[in-house]
Amino acid sequence: MAEGIAAHIASDVMEVSSAGVAALGRVQSLTKLTLAKNGYPADGLQSKPVEDVDLEGADIIINMTGHPALVVFQDASKVEDWDVEDPYGSDAGTYQRIFEHIESRVVELVSRVRMSAPGELTVRNVDEKGSGREKGSGRR
């Protein structure tokens, strides 16, 4: 969902890609329906393994695995951990609730990207209350 949202609202400042540590090989139908219901196109979304993505070329990596960045990535300097529930196997209401959470996080990230100078985006970890601590710098 994050890829679909970011690609739609931030194509002017972001080149977005998504991958998973346990990719299913398909995008769930409720993911596509939830995005469409909220006005976001789902065409072109793919489920792919993280190995298929150029992490070295990424300026910022959003980690939604539920594991701390250092557990998943060798270099966590450009990784931002987001605590996001996985809706897989849930009902439409759960997908909608999680969509709203992800959308608010993406909107906040896009705002930070738009307000930062090239090369000055700060990667941070944010707890559920929204307070953040800086973690390093990324590029835009």
PDB file of C-alpha atoms in Angstrom:
ATOM      1  CA  MET A   1       0.000   0.000   0.000  1.00  0.00           C
ATOM      2  CA  ALA A   2       2.825   2.401   0.833  1.00  0.00           C
ATOM      3  CA  GLU A   3       4.271   2.063  -2.663  1.00  0.00           C
ATOM      4  CA  GLY A   4       0.931   2.808  -4.319  1.00  0.00           C
ATOM      5  CA  ILE A   5       0.276   5.824  -2.117  1.00  0.00           C
ATOM      6  CA  ALA A   6       3.764   7.300  -2.459  1.00  0.00           C
ATOM      7  CA  ALA A   7       3.928   6.721  -6.203  1.00  0.00           C
ATOM      8  CA  HIS A   8       0.626   8.555  -6.617  1.00  0.00           C
ATOM      9  CA  ILE A   9       1.207  11.577  -4.356  1.00  0.00           C
ATOM     10  CA  ALA A  10       4.961  12.043  -4.642  1.00  0.00           C
ATOM     11  CA  SER A  11       6.076  11.135  -8.160  1.00  0.00           C
ATOM     12  CA  ASP A  12       7.460  14.671  -8.438  1.00  0.00           C
ATOM     13  CA  VAL A  13       9.969  14.090  -5.597  1.00  0.00           C
ATOM     14  CA  MET A  14      10.267  10.308  -5.207  1.00  0.00           C
ATOM     15  CA  GLU A  15      11.052   7.297  -7.296  1.00  0.00           C
ATOM     16  CA  VAL A  16       9.280   4.558  -5.346  1.00  0.00           C
ATOM     17  CA  SER A  17       9.896   0.837  -5.190  1.00  0.00           C
ATOM     18  CA  SER A  18       8.665  -1.811  -2.798  1.00  0.00           C
ATOM     19  CA  ALA A  19       9.917  -5.246  -1.800  1.00  0.00           C
ATOM     20  CA  GLY A  20       9.459  -7.707   0.998  1.00  0.00           C
ATOM     21  CA  VAL A  21      11.579 -10.083   3.001  1.00  0.00           C
ATOM     22  CA  ALA A  22       8.924 -12.763   2.380  1.00  0.00           C
ATOM     23  CA  ALA A  23       7.339 -11.719  -0.923  1.00  0.00           C
ATOM     24  CA  LEU A  24       4.179 -13.631  -1.865  1.00  0.00           C
ATOM     25  CA  GLY A  25       4.650 -13.134  -5.599  1.00  0.00           C
ATOM     26  CA  ARG A  26       1.292 -11.380  -5.916  1.00  0.00           C
ATOM     27  CA  VAL A  27      -0.407  -8.302  -4.478  1.00  0.00           C
ATOM     28  CA  GLN A  28      -3.392  -9.235  -2.331  1.00  0.00           C
ATOM     29  CA  SER A  29      -6.788  -8.403  -3.831  1.00  0.00           C
ATOM     30  CA  LEU A  30      -7.852  -6.551  -0.647  1.00  0.00           C
ATOM     31  CA  THR A  31      -4.739  -4.371  -0.959  1.00  0.00           C
ATOM     32  CA  LYS A  32      -5.748  -3.432  -4.507  1.00  0.00           C
ATOM     33  CA  LEU A  33      -9.394  -2.897  -3.523  1.00  0.00           C
ATOM     34  CA  THR A  34      -8.461  -0.735  -0.536  1.00  0.00           C
ATOM     35  CA  LEU A  35      -6.156   1.432  -2.628  1.00  0.00           C
ATOM     36  CA  ALA A  36      -8.817   1.812  -5.357  1.00  0.00           C
ATOM     37  CA  LYS A  37     -11.538   2.592  -2.789  1.00  0.00           C
ATOM     38  CA  ASN A  38      -9.365   5.441  -1.516  1.00  0.00           C
ATOM     39  CA  GLY A  39      -8.538   6.863  -4.943  1.00  0.00           C
ATOM     40  CA  TYR A  40      -5.100   5.322  -5.504  1.00  0.00           C
ATOM     41  CA  PRO A  41      -4.269   3.277  -8.597  1.00  0.00           C
ATOM     42  CA  ALA A  42      -2.959  -0.222  -7.937  1.00  0.00           C
ATOM     43  CA  ASP A  43      -1.853  -1.087 -11.474  1.00  0.00           C
ATOM     44  CA  GLY A  44       1.796  -1.896 -11.771  1.00  0.00           C
ATOM     45  CA  LEU A  45       2.186  -2.940  -8.138  1.00  0.00           C
ATOM     46  CA  GLN A  46       4.161  -6.148  -7.770  1.00  0.00           C
ATOM     47  CA  SER A  47       5.211  -8.383  -4.928  1.00  0.00           C
ATOM     48  CA  LYS A  48       8.948  -8.891  -5.187  1.00  0.00           C
ATOM     49  CA  PRO A  49      11.729  -9.987  -2.856  1.00  0.00           C
ATOM     50  CA  VAL A  50      14.047  -7.409  -1.324  1.00  0.00           C
ATOM     51  CA  GLU A  51      16.926  -9.062  -3.204  1.00  0.00           C
ATOM     52  CA  ASP A  52      15.413  -7.705  -6.450  1.00  0.00           C
ATOM     53  CA  VAL A  53      15.728  -4.062  -5.344  1.00  0.00           C
ATOM     54  CA  ASP A  54      18.846  -1.865  -5.521  1.00  0.00           C
ATOM     55  CA  LEU A  55      19.182  -0.979  -1.847  1.00  0.00           C
ATOM     56  CA  GLU A  56      22.573   0.651  -2.426  1.00  0.00           C
ATOM     57  CA  GLY A  57      20.981   3.151  -4.816  1.00  0.00           C
ATOM     58  CA  ALA A  58      18.127   3.988  -2.439  1.00  0.00           C
ATOM     59  CA  ASP A  59      18.198   7.291  -0.607  1.00  0.00           C
ATOM     60  CA  ILE A  60      15.806   6.135   2.098  1.00  0.00           C
ATOM     61  CA  ILE A  61      14.468   2.704   2.977  1.00  0.00           C
ATOM     62  CA  ILE A  62      11.258   2.340   4.946  1.00  0.00           C
ATOM     63  CA  ASN A  63      11.342  -0.843   7.000  1.00  0.00           C
ATOM     64  CA  MET A  64       7.903  -2.257   7.817  1.00  0.00           C
ATOM     65  CA  THR A  65       9.031  -5.814   8.621  1.00  0.00           C
ATOM     66  CA  GLY A  66       8.409  -5.505  12.339  1.00  0.00           C
ATOM     67  CA  HIS A  67      12.089  -6.206  12.976  1.00  0.00           C
ATOM     68  CA  PRO A  68      14.620  -3.471  13.812  1.00  0.00           C
ATOM     69  CA  ALA A  69      16.567  -2.221  10.788  1.00  0.00           C
ATOM     70  CA  LEU A  70      19.855  -3.659  12.034  1.00  0.00           C
ATOM     71  CA  VAL A  71      18.326  -7.144  12.093  1.00  0.00           C
ATOM     72  CA  VAL A  72      17.167  -6.897   8.461  1.00  0.00           C
ATOM     73  CA  PHE A  73      19.743  -4.647   6.781  1.00  0.00           C
ATOM     74  CA  GLN A  74      23.538  -4.700   6.947  1.00  0.00           C
ATOM     75  CA  ASP A  75      23.677  -0.912   6.694  1.00  0.00           C
ATOM     76  CA  ALA A  76      20.830   0.734   8.574  1.00  0.00           C
ATOM     77  CA  SER A  77      22.050   4.316   8.112  1.00  0.00           C
ATOM     78  CA  LYS A  78      19.341   5.108   5.575  1.00  0.00           C
ATOM     79  CA  VAL A  79      16.620   2.901   7.047  1.00  0.00           C
ATOM     80  CA  GLU A  80      13.577   4.277   8.831  1.00  0.00           C
ATOM     81  CA  ASP A  81      11.588   1.770  10.907  1.00  0.00           C
ATOM     82  CA  TRP A  82       7.807   2.068  10.734  1.00  0.00           C
ATOM     83  CA  ASP A  83       5.682  -0.006  13.096  1.00  0.00           C
ATOM     84  CA  VAL A  84       2.886  -1.039  10.738  1.00  0.00           C
ATOM     85  CA  GLU A  85       0.583  -4.001  11.234  1.00  0.00           C
ATOM     86  CA  ASP A  86       0.490  -6.532   8.372  1.00  0.00           C
ATOM     87  CA  PRO A  87      -3.125  -6.886   7.192  1.00  0.00           C
ATOM     88  CA  TYR A  88      -2.541 -10.196   5.373  1.00  0.00           C
ATOM     89  CA  GLY A  89      -5.460 -12.532   6.026  1.00  0.00           C
ATOM     90  CA  SER A  90      -7.584  -9.834   7.666  1.00  0.00           C
ATOM     91  CA  ASP A  91     -10.941  -8.367   6.720  1.00  0.00           C
ATOM     92  CA  ALA A  92     -11.647  -5.236   4.675  1.00  0.00           C
ATOM     93  CA  GLY A  93     -12.077  -3.082   7.782  1.00  0.00           C
ATOM     94  CA  THR A  94      -8.615  -4.004   9.005  1.00  0.00           C
ATOM     95  CA  TYR A  95      -7.135  -3.269   5.585  1.00  0.00           C
ATOM     96  CA  GLN A  96      -8.808   0.162   5.660  1.00  0.00           C
ATOM     97  CA  ARG A  97      -7.505   0.951   9.149  1.00  0.00           C
ATOM     98  CA  ILE A  98      -3.978  -0.067   8.199  1.00  0.00           C
ATOM     99  CA  PHE A  99      -4.278   1.850   4.918  1.00  0.00           C
ATOM    100  CA  GLU A 100      -5.125   5.022   6.869  1.00  0.00           C
ATOM    101  CA  HIS A 101      -2.119   4.501   9.148  1.00  0.00           C
ATOM    102  CA  ILE A 102       0.222   3.944   6.199  1.00  0.00           C
ATOM    103  CA  GLU A 103      -1.235   6.884   4.271  1.00  0.00           C
ATOM    104  CA  SER A 104      -0.610   9.260   7.185  1.00  0.00           C
ATOM    105  CA  ARG A 105       2.997   8.024   7.483  1.00  0.00           C
ATOM    106  CA  VAL A 106       3.596   8.399   3.739  1.00  0.00           C
ATOM    107  CA  VAL A 107       2.098  11.905   3.695  1.00  0.00           C
ATOM    108  CA  GLU A 108       4.399  12.903   6.571  1.00  0.00           C
ATOM    109  CA  LEU A 109       7.443  11.431   4.787  1.00  0.00           C
ATOM    110  CA  VAL A 110       6.571  13.176   1.526  1.00  0.00           C
ATOM    111  CA  SER A 111       6.234  16.449   3.425  1.00  0.00           C
ATOM    112  CA  ARG A 112       9.713  15.984   4.921  1.00  0.00           C
ATOM    113  CA  VAL A 113      11.141  15.195   1.484  1.00  0.00           C
ATOM    114  CA  ARG A 114       9.533  18.271  -0.076  1.00  0.00           C
ATOM    115  CA  MET A 115      10.800  20.514   2.730  1.00  0.00           C
ATOM    116  CA  SER A 116      14.361  19.175   2.695  1.00  0.00           C
ATOM    117  CA  ALA A 117      17.155  20.349   0.472  1.00  0.00           C
ATOM    118  CA  PRO A 118      18.648  17.697  -1.832  1.00  0.00           C
ATOM    119  CA  GLY A 119      20.974  15.520   0.236  1.00  0.00           C
ATOM    120  CA  GLU A 120      19.586  16.811   3.538  1.00  0.00           C
ATOM    121  CA  LEU A 121      16.680  14.456   4.277  1.00  0.00           C
ATOM    122  CA  THR A 122      16.989  13.118   7.811  1.00  0.00           C
ATOM    123  CA  VAL A 123      16.124   9.488   8.364  1.00  0.00           C
ATOM    124  CA  ARG A 124      14.441   8.961  11.705  1.00  0.00           C
ATOM    125  CA  ASN A 125      12.595   6.427  13.738  1.00  0.00           C
ATOM    126  CA  VAL A 126       9.164   7.521  14.850  1.00  0.00           C
ATOM    127  CA  ASP A 127       7.218   5.947  17.676  1.00  0.00           C
ATOM    128  CA  GLU A 128       3.456   5.631  17.641  1.00  0.00           C
ATOM    129  CA  LYS A 129       2.984   9.031  19.313  1.00  0.00           C
ATOM    130  CA  GLY A 130       4.761  10.721  16.423  1.00  0.00           C
ATOM    131  CA  SER A 131       7.840  11.957  18.243  1.00  0.00           C
ATOM    132  CA  GLY A 132      10.943  11.239  16.274  1.00  0.00           C
ATOM    133  CA  ARG A 133      14.609  10.882  16.861  1.00  0.00           C
ATOM    134  CA  GLU A 134      17.089  11.581  14.133  1.00  0.00           C
ATOM    135  CA  LYS A 135      19.034   8.595  12.980  1.00  0.00           C
ATOM    136  CA  GLY A 136      21.278   9.760  10.145  1.00  0.00           C
ATOM    137  CA  SER A 137      20.924  11.542   6.896  1.00  0.00           C
ATOM    138  CA  GLY A 138      19.701  10.362   3.552  1.00  0.00           C
ATOM    139  CA  ARG A 139      19.634  11.937   0.140  1.00  0.00           C
ATOM    140  CA  ARG A 140      16.655  12.891  -1.918  1.00  0.00           C
TER     141      ARG A 140
END
